[in-house]
Amino acid sequence: RFDKEVVADSGAEFVAAKLAERDQRHQKSGDTRYLVEPNVKEGKGGIGDTVYIIIDPRCPYCRETYNLTRAYAAKGHSIKWIPSAALGNPADGVPLAATILQAKDQKTLARVLGKHEQIRSEPTPETVEHLSTNLAFLFAAFENNGKEQAGVPAAFFIDHRTGKPRMMTGLSQAVVLED
């Protein structure tokens, strides 16, 4: 089932886009690597050891994925949660996704995804731009891989068995994280 669900050929684009985004963020904040977006990245791993997961906080599978990754994160592995408003009416999803991006404490991610608390924040223009970019990437990744309909959660990571970037829809099996 893993091989059937793994989608190739878009991971490199995603990693390049995230590196460019990081560089822009560092320039805005004094060109230091120590200022990162709060409540999005868990763990201290580098880009090659990080699993990037595009989610919509309203998605039950995204919340299930969050809960299944707790043991993985507790071992010190890195996960970067990339919120979007991919499902249904964006006006309903943007305030929840904005909460994740704009939060000031690490517990907010757990409250929104883990406990499904409906914490809504007024998004800043910069947050709206980030959410739009995340959603555009999600659609482009699915289109580039011949998938008719984009969905969340979608994970991007370096497959350490092959050394190649991979894209995978869903992440509800612990075996994926153990690989």
mmCIF file of C-alpha atoms in Angstrom:
data_model
loop_
_atom_site.group_PDB
_atom_site.id
_atom_site.type_symbol
_atom_site.label_atom_id
_atom_site.label_comp_id
_atom_site.label_asym_id
_atom_site.label_seq_id
_atom_site.Cartn_x
_atom_site.Cartn_y
_atom_site.Cartn_z
ATOM 1 C CA ARG A 1 0.000 0.000 0.000
ATOM 2 C CA PHE A 2 2.881 2.389 0.759
ATOM 3 C CA ASP A 3 4.321 2.126 -2.749
ATOM 4 C CA LYS A 4 0.892 2.704 -4.264
ATOM 5 C CA GLU A 5 0.282 5.869 -2.232
ATOM 6 C CA VAL A 6 3.725 7.397 -2.632
ATOM 7 C CA VAL A 7 3.872 9.995 -5.329
ATOM 8 C CA ALA A 8 7.197 11.037 -6.883
ATOM 9 C CA ASP A 9 8.488 14.042 -8.822
ATOM 10 C CA SER A 10 7.222 16.973 -6.769
ATOM 11 C CA GLY A 11 9.299 16.745 -3.609
ATOM 12 C CA ALA A 12 12.292 18.577 -5.092
ATOM 13 C CA GLU A 13 10.097 21.534 -6.101
ATOM 14 C CA PHE A 14 8.609 21.670 -2.624
ATOM 15 C CA VAL A 15 11.987 21.584 -0.875
ATOM 16 C CA ALA A 16 13.339 24.319 -3.198
ATOM 17 C CA ALA A 17 10.268 26.501 -2.557
ATOM 18 C CA LYS A 18 10.576 26.068 1.208
ATOM 19 C CA LEU A 19 14.311 26.909 1.108
ATOM 20 C CA ALA A 20 13.561 30.086 -0.849
ATOM 21 C CA GLU A 21 10.781 30.952 1.615
ATOM 22 C CA ARG A 22 13.178 30.411 4.527
ATOM 23 C CA ASP A 23 15.806 32.650 2.913
ATOM 24 C CA GLN A 24 13.244 35.440 2.448
ATOM 25 C CA ARG A 25 12.104 35.073 6.062
ATOM 26 C CA HIS A 26 15.691 35.224 7.317
ATOM 27 C CA GLN A 27 16.343 38.397 5.312
ATOM 28 C CA LYS A 28 13.249 40.038 6.807
ATOM 29 C CA SER A 29 14.293 39.118 10.354
ATOM 30 C CA GLY A 30 17.932 40.120 10.435
ATOM 31 C CA ASP A 31 19.324 37.218 8.403
ATOM 32 C CA THR A 32 19.492 34.754 11.279
ATOM 33 C CA ARG A 33 18.527 31.113 11.215
ATOM 34 C CA TYR A 34 17.323 31.172 14.807
ATOM 35 C CA LEU A 35 14.092 33.051 14.103
ATOM 36 C CA VAL A 36 11.550 30.578 12.790
ATOM 37 C CA GLU A 37 7.789 30.522 12.466
ATOM 38 C CA PRO A 38 6.295 29.631 15.857
ATOM 39 C CA ASN A 39 4.172 26.531 16.344
ATOM 40 C CA VAL A 40 4.769 25.121 12.903
ATOM 41 C CA LYS A 41 8.037 23.205 13.163
ATOM 42 C CA GLU A 42 8.550 20.508 15.754
ATOM 43 C CA GLY A 43 12.007 19.077 16.383
ATOM 44 C CA LYS A 44 15.469 20.273 15.456
ATOM 45 C CA GLY A 45 16.263 18.283 12.325
ATOM 46 C CA GLY A 46 17.566 19.791 9.131
ATOM 47 C CA ILE A 47 15.727 19.995 5.860
ATOM 48 C CA GLY A 48 16.674 16.453 4.835
ATOM 49 C CA ASP A 49 15.347 15.015 8.084
ATOM 50 C CA THR A 50 12.114 16.979 8.188
ATOM 51 C CA VAL A 51 8.704 15.704 7.140
ATOM 52 C CA TYR A 52 6.649 18.566 5.687
ATOM 53 C CA ILE A 53 2.920 18.023 6.039
ATOM 54 C CA ILE A 54 0.340 20.250 4.371
ATOM 55 C CA ILE A 55 -2.842 20.188 6.432
ATOM 56 C CA ASP A 56 -6.193 21.868 6.812
ATOM 57 C CA PRO A 57 -7.078 22.201 10.519
ATOM 58 C CA ARG A 58 -10.698 21.240 9.706
ATOM 59 C CA CYS A 59 -9.664 17.892 8.193
ATOM 60 C CA PRO A 60 -10.245 14.863 10.449
ATOM 61 C CA TYR A 61 -7.452 12.938 8.670
ATOM 62 C CA CYS A 62 -5.054 15.814 9.335
ATOM 63 C CA ARG A 63 -5.934 15.735 13.024
ATOM 64 C CA GLU A 64 -5.488 11.936 13.028
ATOM 65 C CA THR A 65 -2.099 12.410 11.388
ATOM 66 C CA TYR A 66 -1.104 14.926 14.054
ATOM 67 C CA ASN A 67 -2.028 12.500 16.818
ATOM 68 C CA LEU A 68 -0.198 9.614 15.127
ATOM 69 C CA THR A 69 2.986 11.691 14.842
ATOM 70 C CA ARG A 70 3.289 12.400 18.567
ATOM 71 C CA ALA A 71 5.643 9.455 19.220
ATOM 72 C CA TYR A 72 7.709 10.394 16.138
ATOM 73 C CA ALA A 73 8.055 13.998 17.333
ATOM 74 C CA ALA A 74 8.805 12.875 20.901
ATOM 75 C CA LYS A 75 11.856 11.017 19.573
ATOM 76 C CA GLY A 76 13.207 14.345 18.315
ATOM 77 C CA HIS A 77 12.286 13.970 14.645
ATOM 78 C CA SER A 78 11.250 17.120 12.800
ATOM 79 C CA ILE A 79 7.845 17.809 11.360
ATOM 80 C CA LYS A 80 6.895 21.073 9.723
ATOM 81 C CA TRP A 81 3.150 21.603 9.704
ATOM 82 C CA ILE A 82 2.072 23.695 6.727
ATOM 83 C CA PRO A 83 -1.467 24.943 7.208
ATOM 84 C CA SER A 84 -3.860 25.652 4.385
ATOM 85 C CA ALA A 85 -7.567 26.170 3.865
ATOM 86 C CA ALA A 86 -7.903 23.395 1.285
ATOM 87 C CA LEU A 87 -11.330 22.089 2.217
ATOM 88 C CA GLY A 88 -14.713 23.662 1.631
ATOM 89 C CA ASN A 89 -15.221 27.361 2.221
ATOM 90 C CA PRO A 90 -11.848 29.135 2.695
ATOM 91 C CA ALA A 91 -13.506 31.755 4.902
ATOM 92 C CA ASP A 92 -14.132 28.997 7.461
ATOM 93 C CA GLY A 93 -10.603 27.561 7.249
ATOM 94 C CA VAL A 94 -8.372 30.628 7.008
ATOM 95 C CA PRO A 95 -8.932 31.799 10.629
ATOM 96 C CA LEU A 96 -8.017 28.335 11.981
ATOM 97 C CA ALA A 97 -4.973 28.014 9.720
ATOM 98 C CA ALA A 98 -3.968 31.576 10.665
ATOM 99 C CA THR A 99 -4.060 30.593 14.324
ATOM 100 C CA ILE A 100 -1.380 27.968 13.672
ATOM 101 C CA LEU A 101 0.859 30.374 11.730
ATOM 102 C CA GLN A 102 0.450 33.340 14.063
ATOM 103 C CA ALA A 103 0.520 31.582 17.451
ATOM 104 C CA LYS A 104 2.978 32.697 20.087
ATOM 105 C CA ASP A 105 3.256 29.450 22.099
ATOM 106 C CA GLN A 106 4.000 25.838 21.146
ATOM 107 C CA LYS A 107 0.786 24.533 22.702
ATOM 108 C CA THR A 108 -1.463 26.162 20.092
ATOM 109 C CA LEU A 109 -0.648 23.591 17.412
ATOM 110 C CA ALA A 110 -1.636 20.812 19.823
ATOM 111 C CA ARG A 111 -4.828 22.610 20.767
ATOM 112 C CA VAL A 112 -5.958 23.190 17.174
ATOM 113 C CA LEU A 113 -4.867 19.886 15.619
ATOM 114 C CA GLY A 114 -4.637 17.533 18.587
ATOM 115 C CA LYS A 115 -7.670 18.636 20.572
ATOM 116 C CA HIS A 116 -9.631 20.126 17.660
ATOM 117 C CA GLU A 117 -10.212 23.400 19.469
ATOM 118 C CA GLN A 118 -11.826 25.990 17.223
ATOM 119 C CA ILE A 119 -9.379 28.822 17.922
ATOM 120 C CA ARG A 120 -9.783 31.423 15.222
ATOM 121 C CA SER A 121 -7.422 34.327 14.581
ATOM 122 C CA GLU A 122 -7.753 37.335 12.327
ATOM 123 C CA PRO A 123 -5.158 36.647 9.622
ATOM 124 C CA THR A 124 -2.594 39.304 8.771
ATOM 125 C CA PRO A 125 -2.033 40.098 5.079
ATOM 126 C CA GLU A 126 1.296 38.216 5.287
ATOM 127 C CA THR A 127 -0.464 35.167 6.740
ATOM 128 C CA VAL A 128 -3.083 35.248 3.976
ATOM 129 C CA GLU A 129 -0.242 35.348 1.437
ATOM 130 C CA HIS A 130 1.505 32.357 3.081
ATOM 131 C CA LEU A 131 -1.729 30.360 3.172
ATOM 132 C CA SER A 132 -2.374 31.153 -0.481
ATOM 133 C CA THR A 133 1.150 30.021 -1.424
ATOM 134 C CA ASN A 134 0.739 26.794 0.563
ATOM 135 C CA LEU A 135 -2.549 26.039 -1.178
ATOM 136 C CA ALA A 136 -1.151 26.866 -4.631
ATOM 137 C CA PHE A 137 1.767 24.515 -4.004
ATOM 138 C CA LEU A 138 -0.588 21.752 -2.905
ATOM 139 C CA PHE A 139 -2.614 22.039 -6.116
ATOM 140 C CA ALA A 140 0.515 22.263 -8.294
ATOM 141 C CA ALA A 141 2.063 19.194 -6.644
ATOM 142 C CA PHE A 142 -1.038 17.120 -7.346
ATOM 143 C CA GLU A 143 -1.338 18.435 -10.901
ATOM 144 C CA ASN A 144 2.347 17.710 -11.618
ATOM 145 C CA ASN A 145 1.815 14.156 -10.458
ATOM 146 C CA GLY A 146 -1.262 13.508 -12.601
ATOM 147 C CA LYS A 147 -3.705 13.511 -9.715
ATOM 148 C CA GLU A 148 -7.098 14.963 -10.521
ATOM 149 C CA GLN A 149 -8.010 16.073 -7.021
ATOM 150 C CA ALA A 150 -5.709 17.474 -4.356
ATOM 151 C CA GLY A 151 -6.192 16.369 -0.777
ATOM 152 C CA VAL A 152 -4.806 16.746 2.686
ATOM 153 C CA PRO A 153 -2.822 15.677 4.530
ATOM 154 C CA ALA A 154 -0.031 15.611 1.960
ATOM 155 C CA ALA A 155 3.484 14.818 3.145
ATOM 156 C CA PHE A 156 6.819 15.663 1.544
ATOM 157 C CA PHE A 157 10.062 14.110 2.715
ATOM 158 C CA ILE A 158 13.388 12.689 1.653
ATOM 159 C CA ASP A 159 13.089 8.917 1.308
ATOM 160 C CA HIS A 160 16.260 7.822 3.099
ATOM 161 C CA ARG A 161 16.164 4.432 1.376
ATOM 162 C CA THR A 162 16.535 6.046 -2.059
ATOM 163 C CA GLY A 163 17.783 9.544 -1.192
ATOM 164 C CA LYS A 164 15.031 11.042 -3.360
ATOM 165 C CA PRO A 165 12.309 13.495 -2.368
ATOM 166 C CA ARG A 166 8.844 11.984 -2.165
ATOM 167 C CA MET A 167 5.252 13.109 -1.892
ATOM 168 C CA MET A 168 2.629 11.011 -0.188
ATOM 169 C CA THR A 169 -1.054 11.596 0.307
ATOM 170 C CA GLY A 170 -2.279 10.744 3.747
ATOM 171 C CA LEU A 171 0.001 9.795 6.567
ATOM 172 C CA SER A 172 -2.269 7.682 8.691
ATOM 173 C CA GLN A 173 0.045 4.699 8.954
ATOM 174 C CA ALA A 174 2.802 4.746 11.559
ATOM 175 C CA VAL A 175 4.972 2.595 9.284
ATOM 176 C CA VAL A 176 5.485 5.606 7.003
ATOM 177 C CA LEU A 177 7.168 7.560 9.810
ATOM 178 C CA GLU A 178 9.207 4.595 10.944
ATOM 179 C CA ASP A 179 10.717 4.090 7.485
#
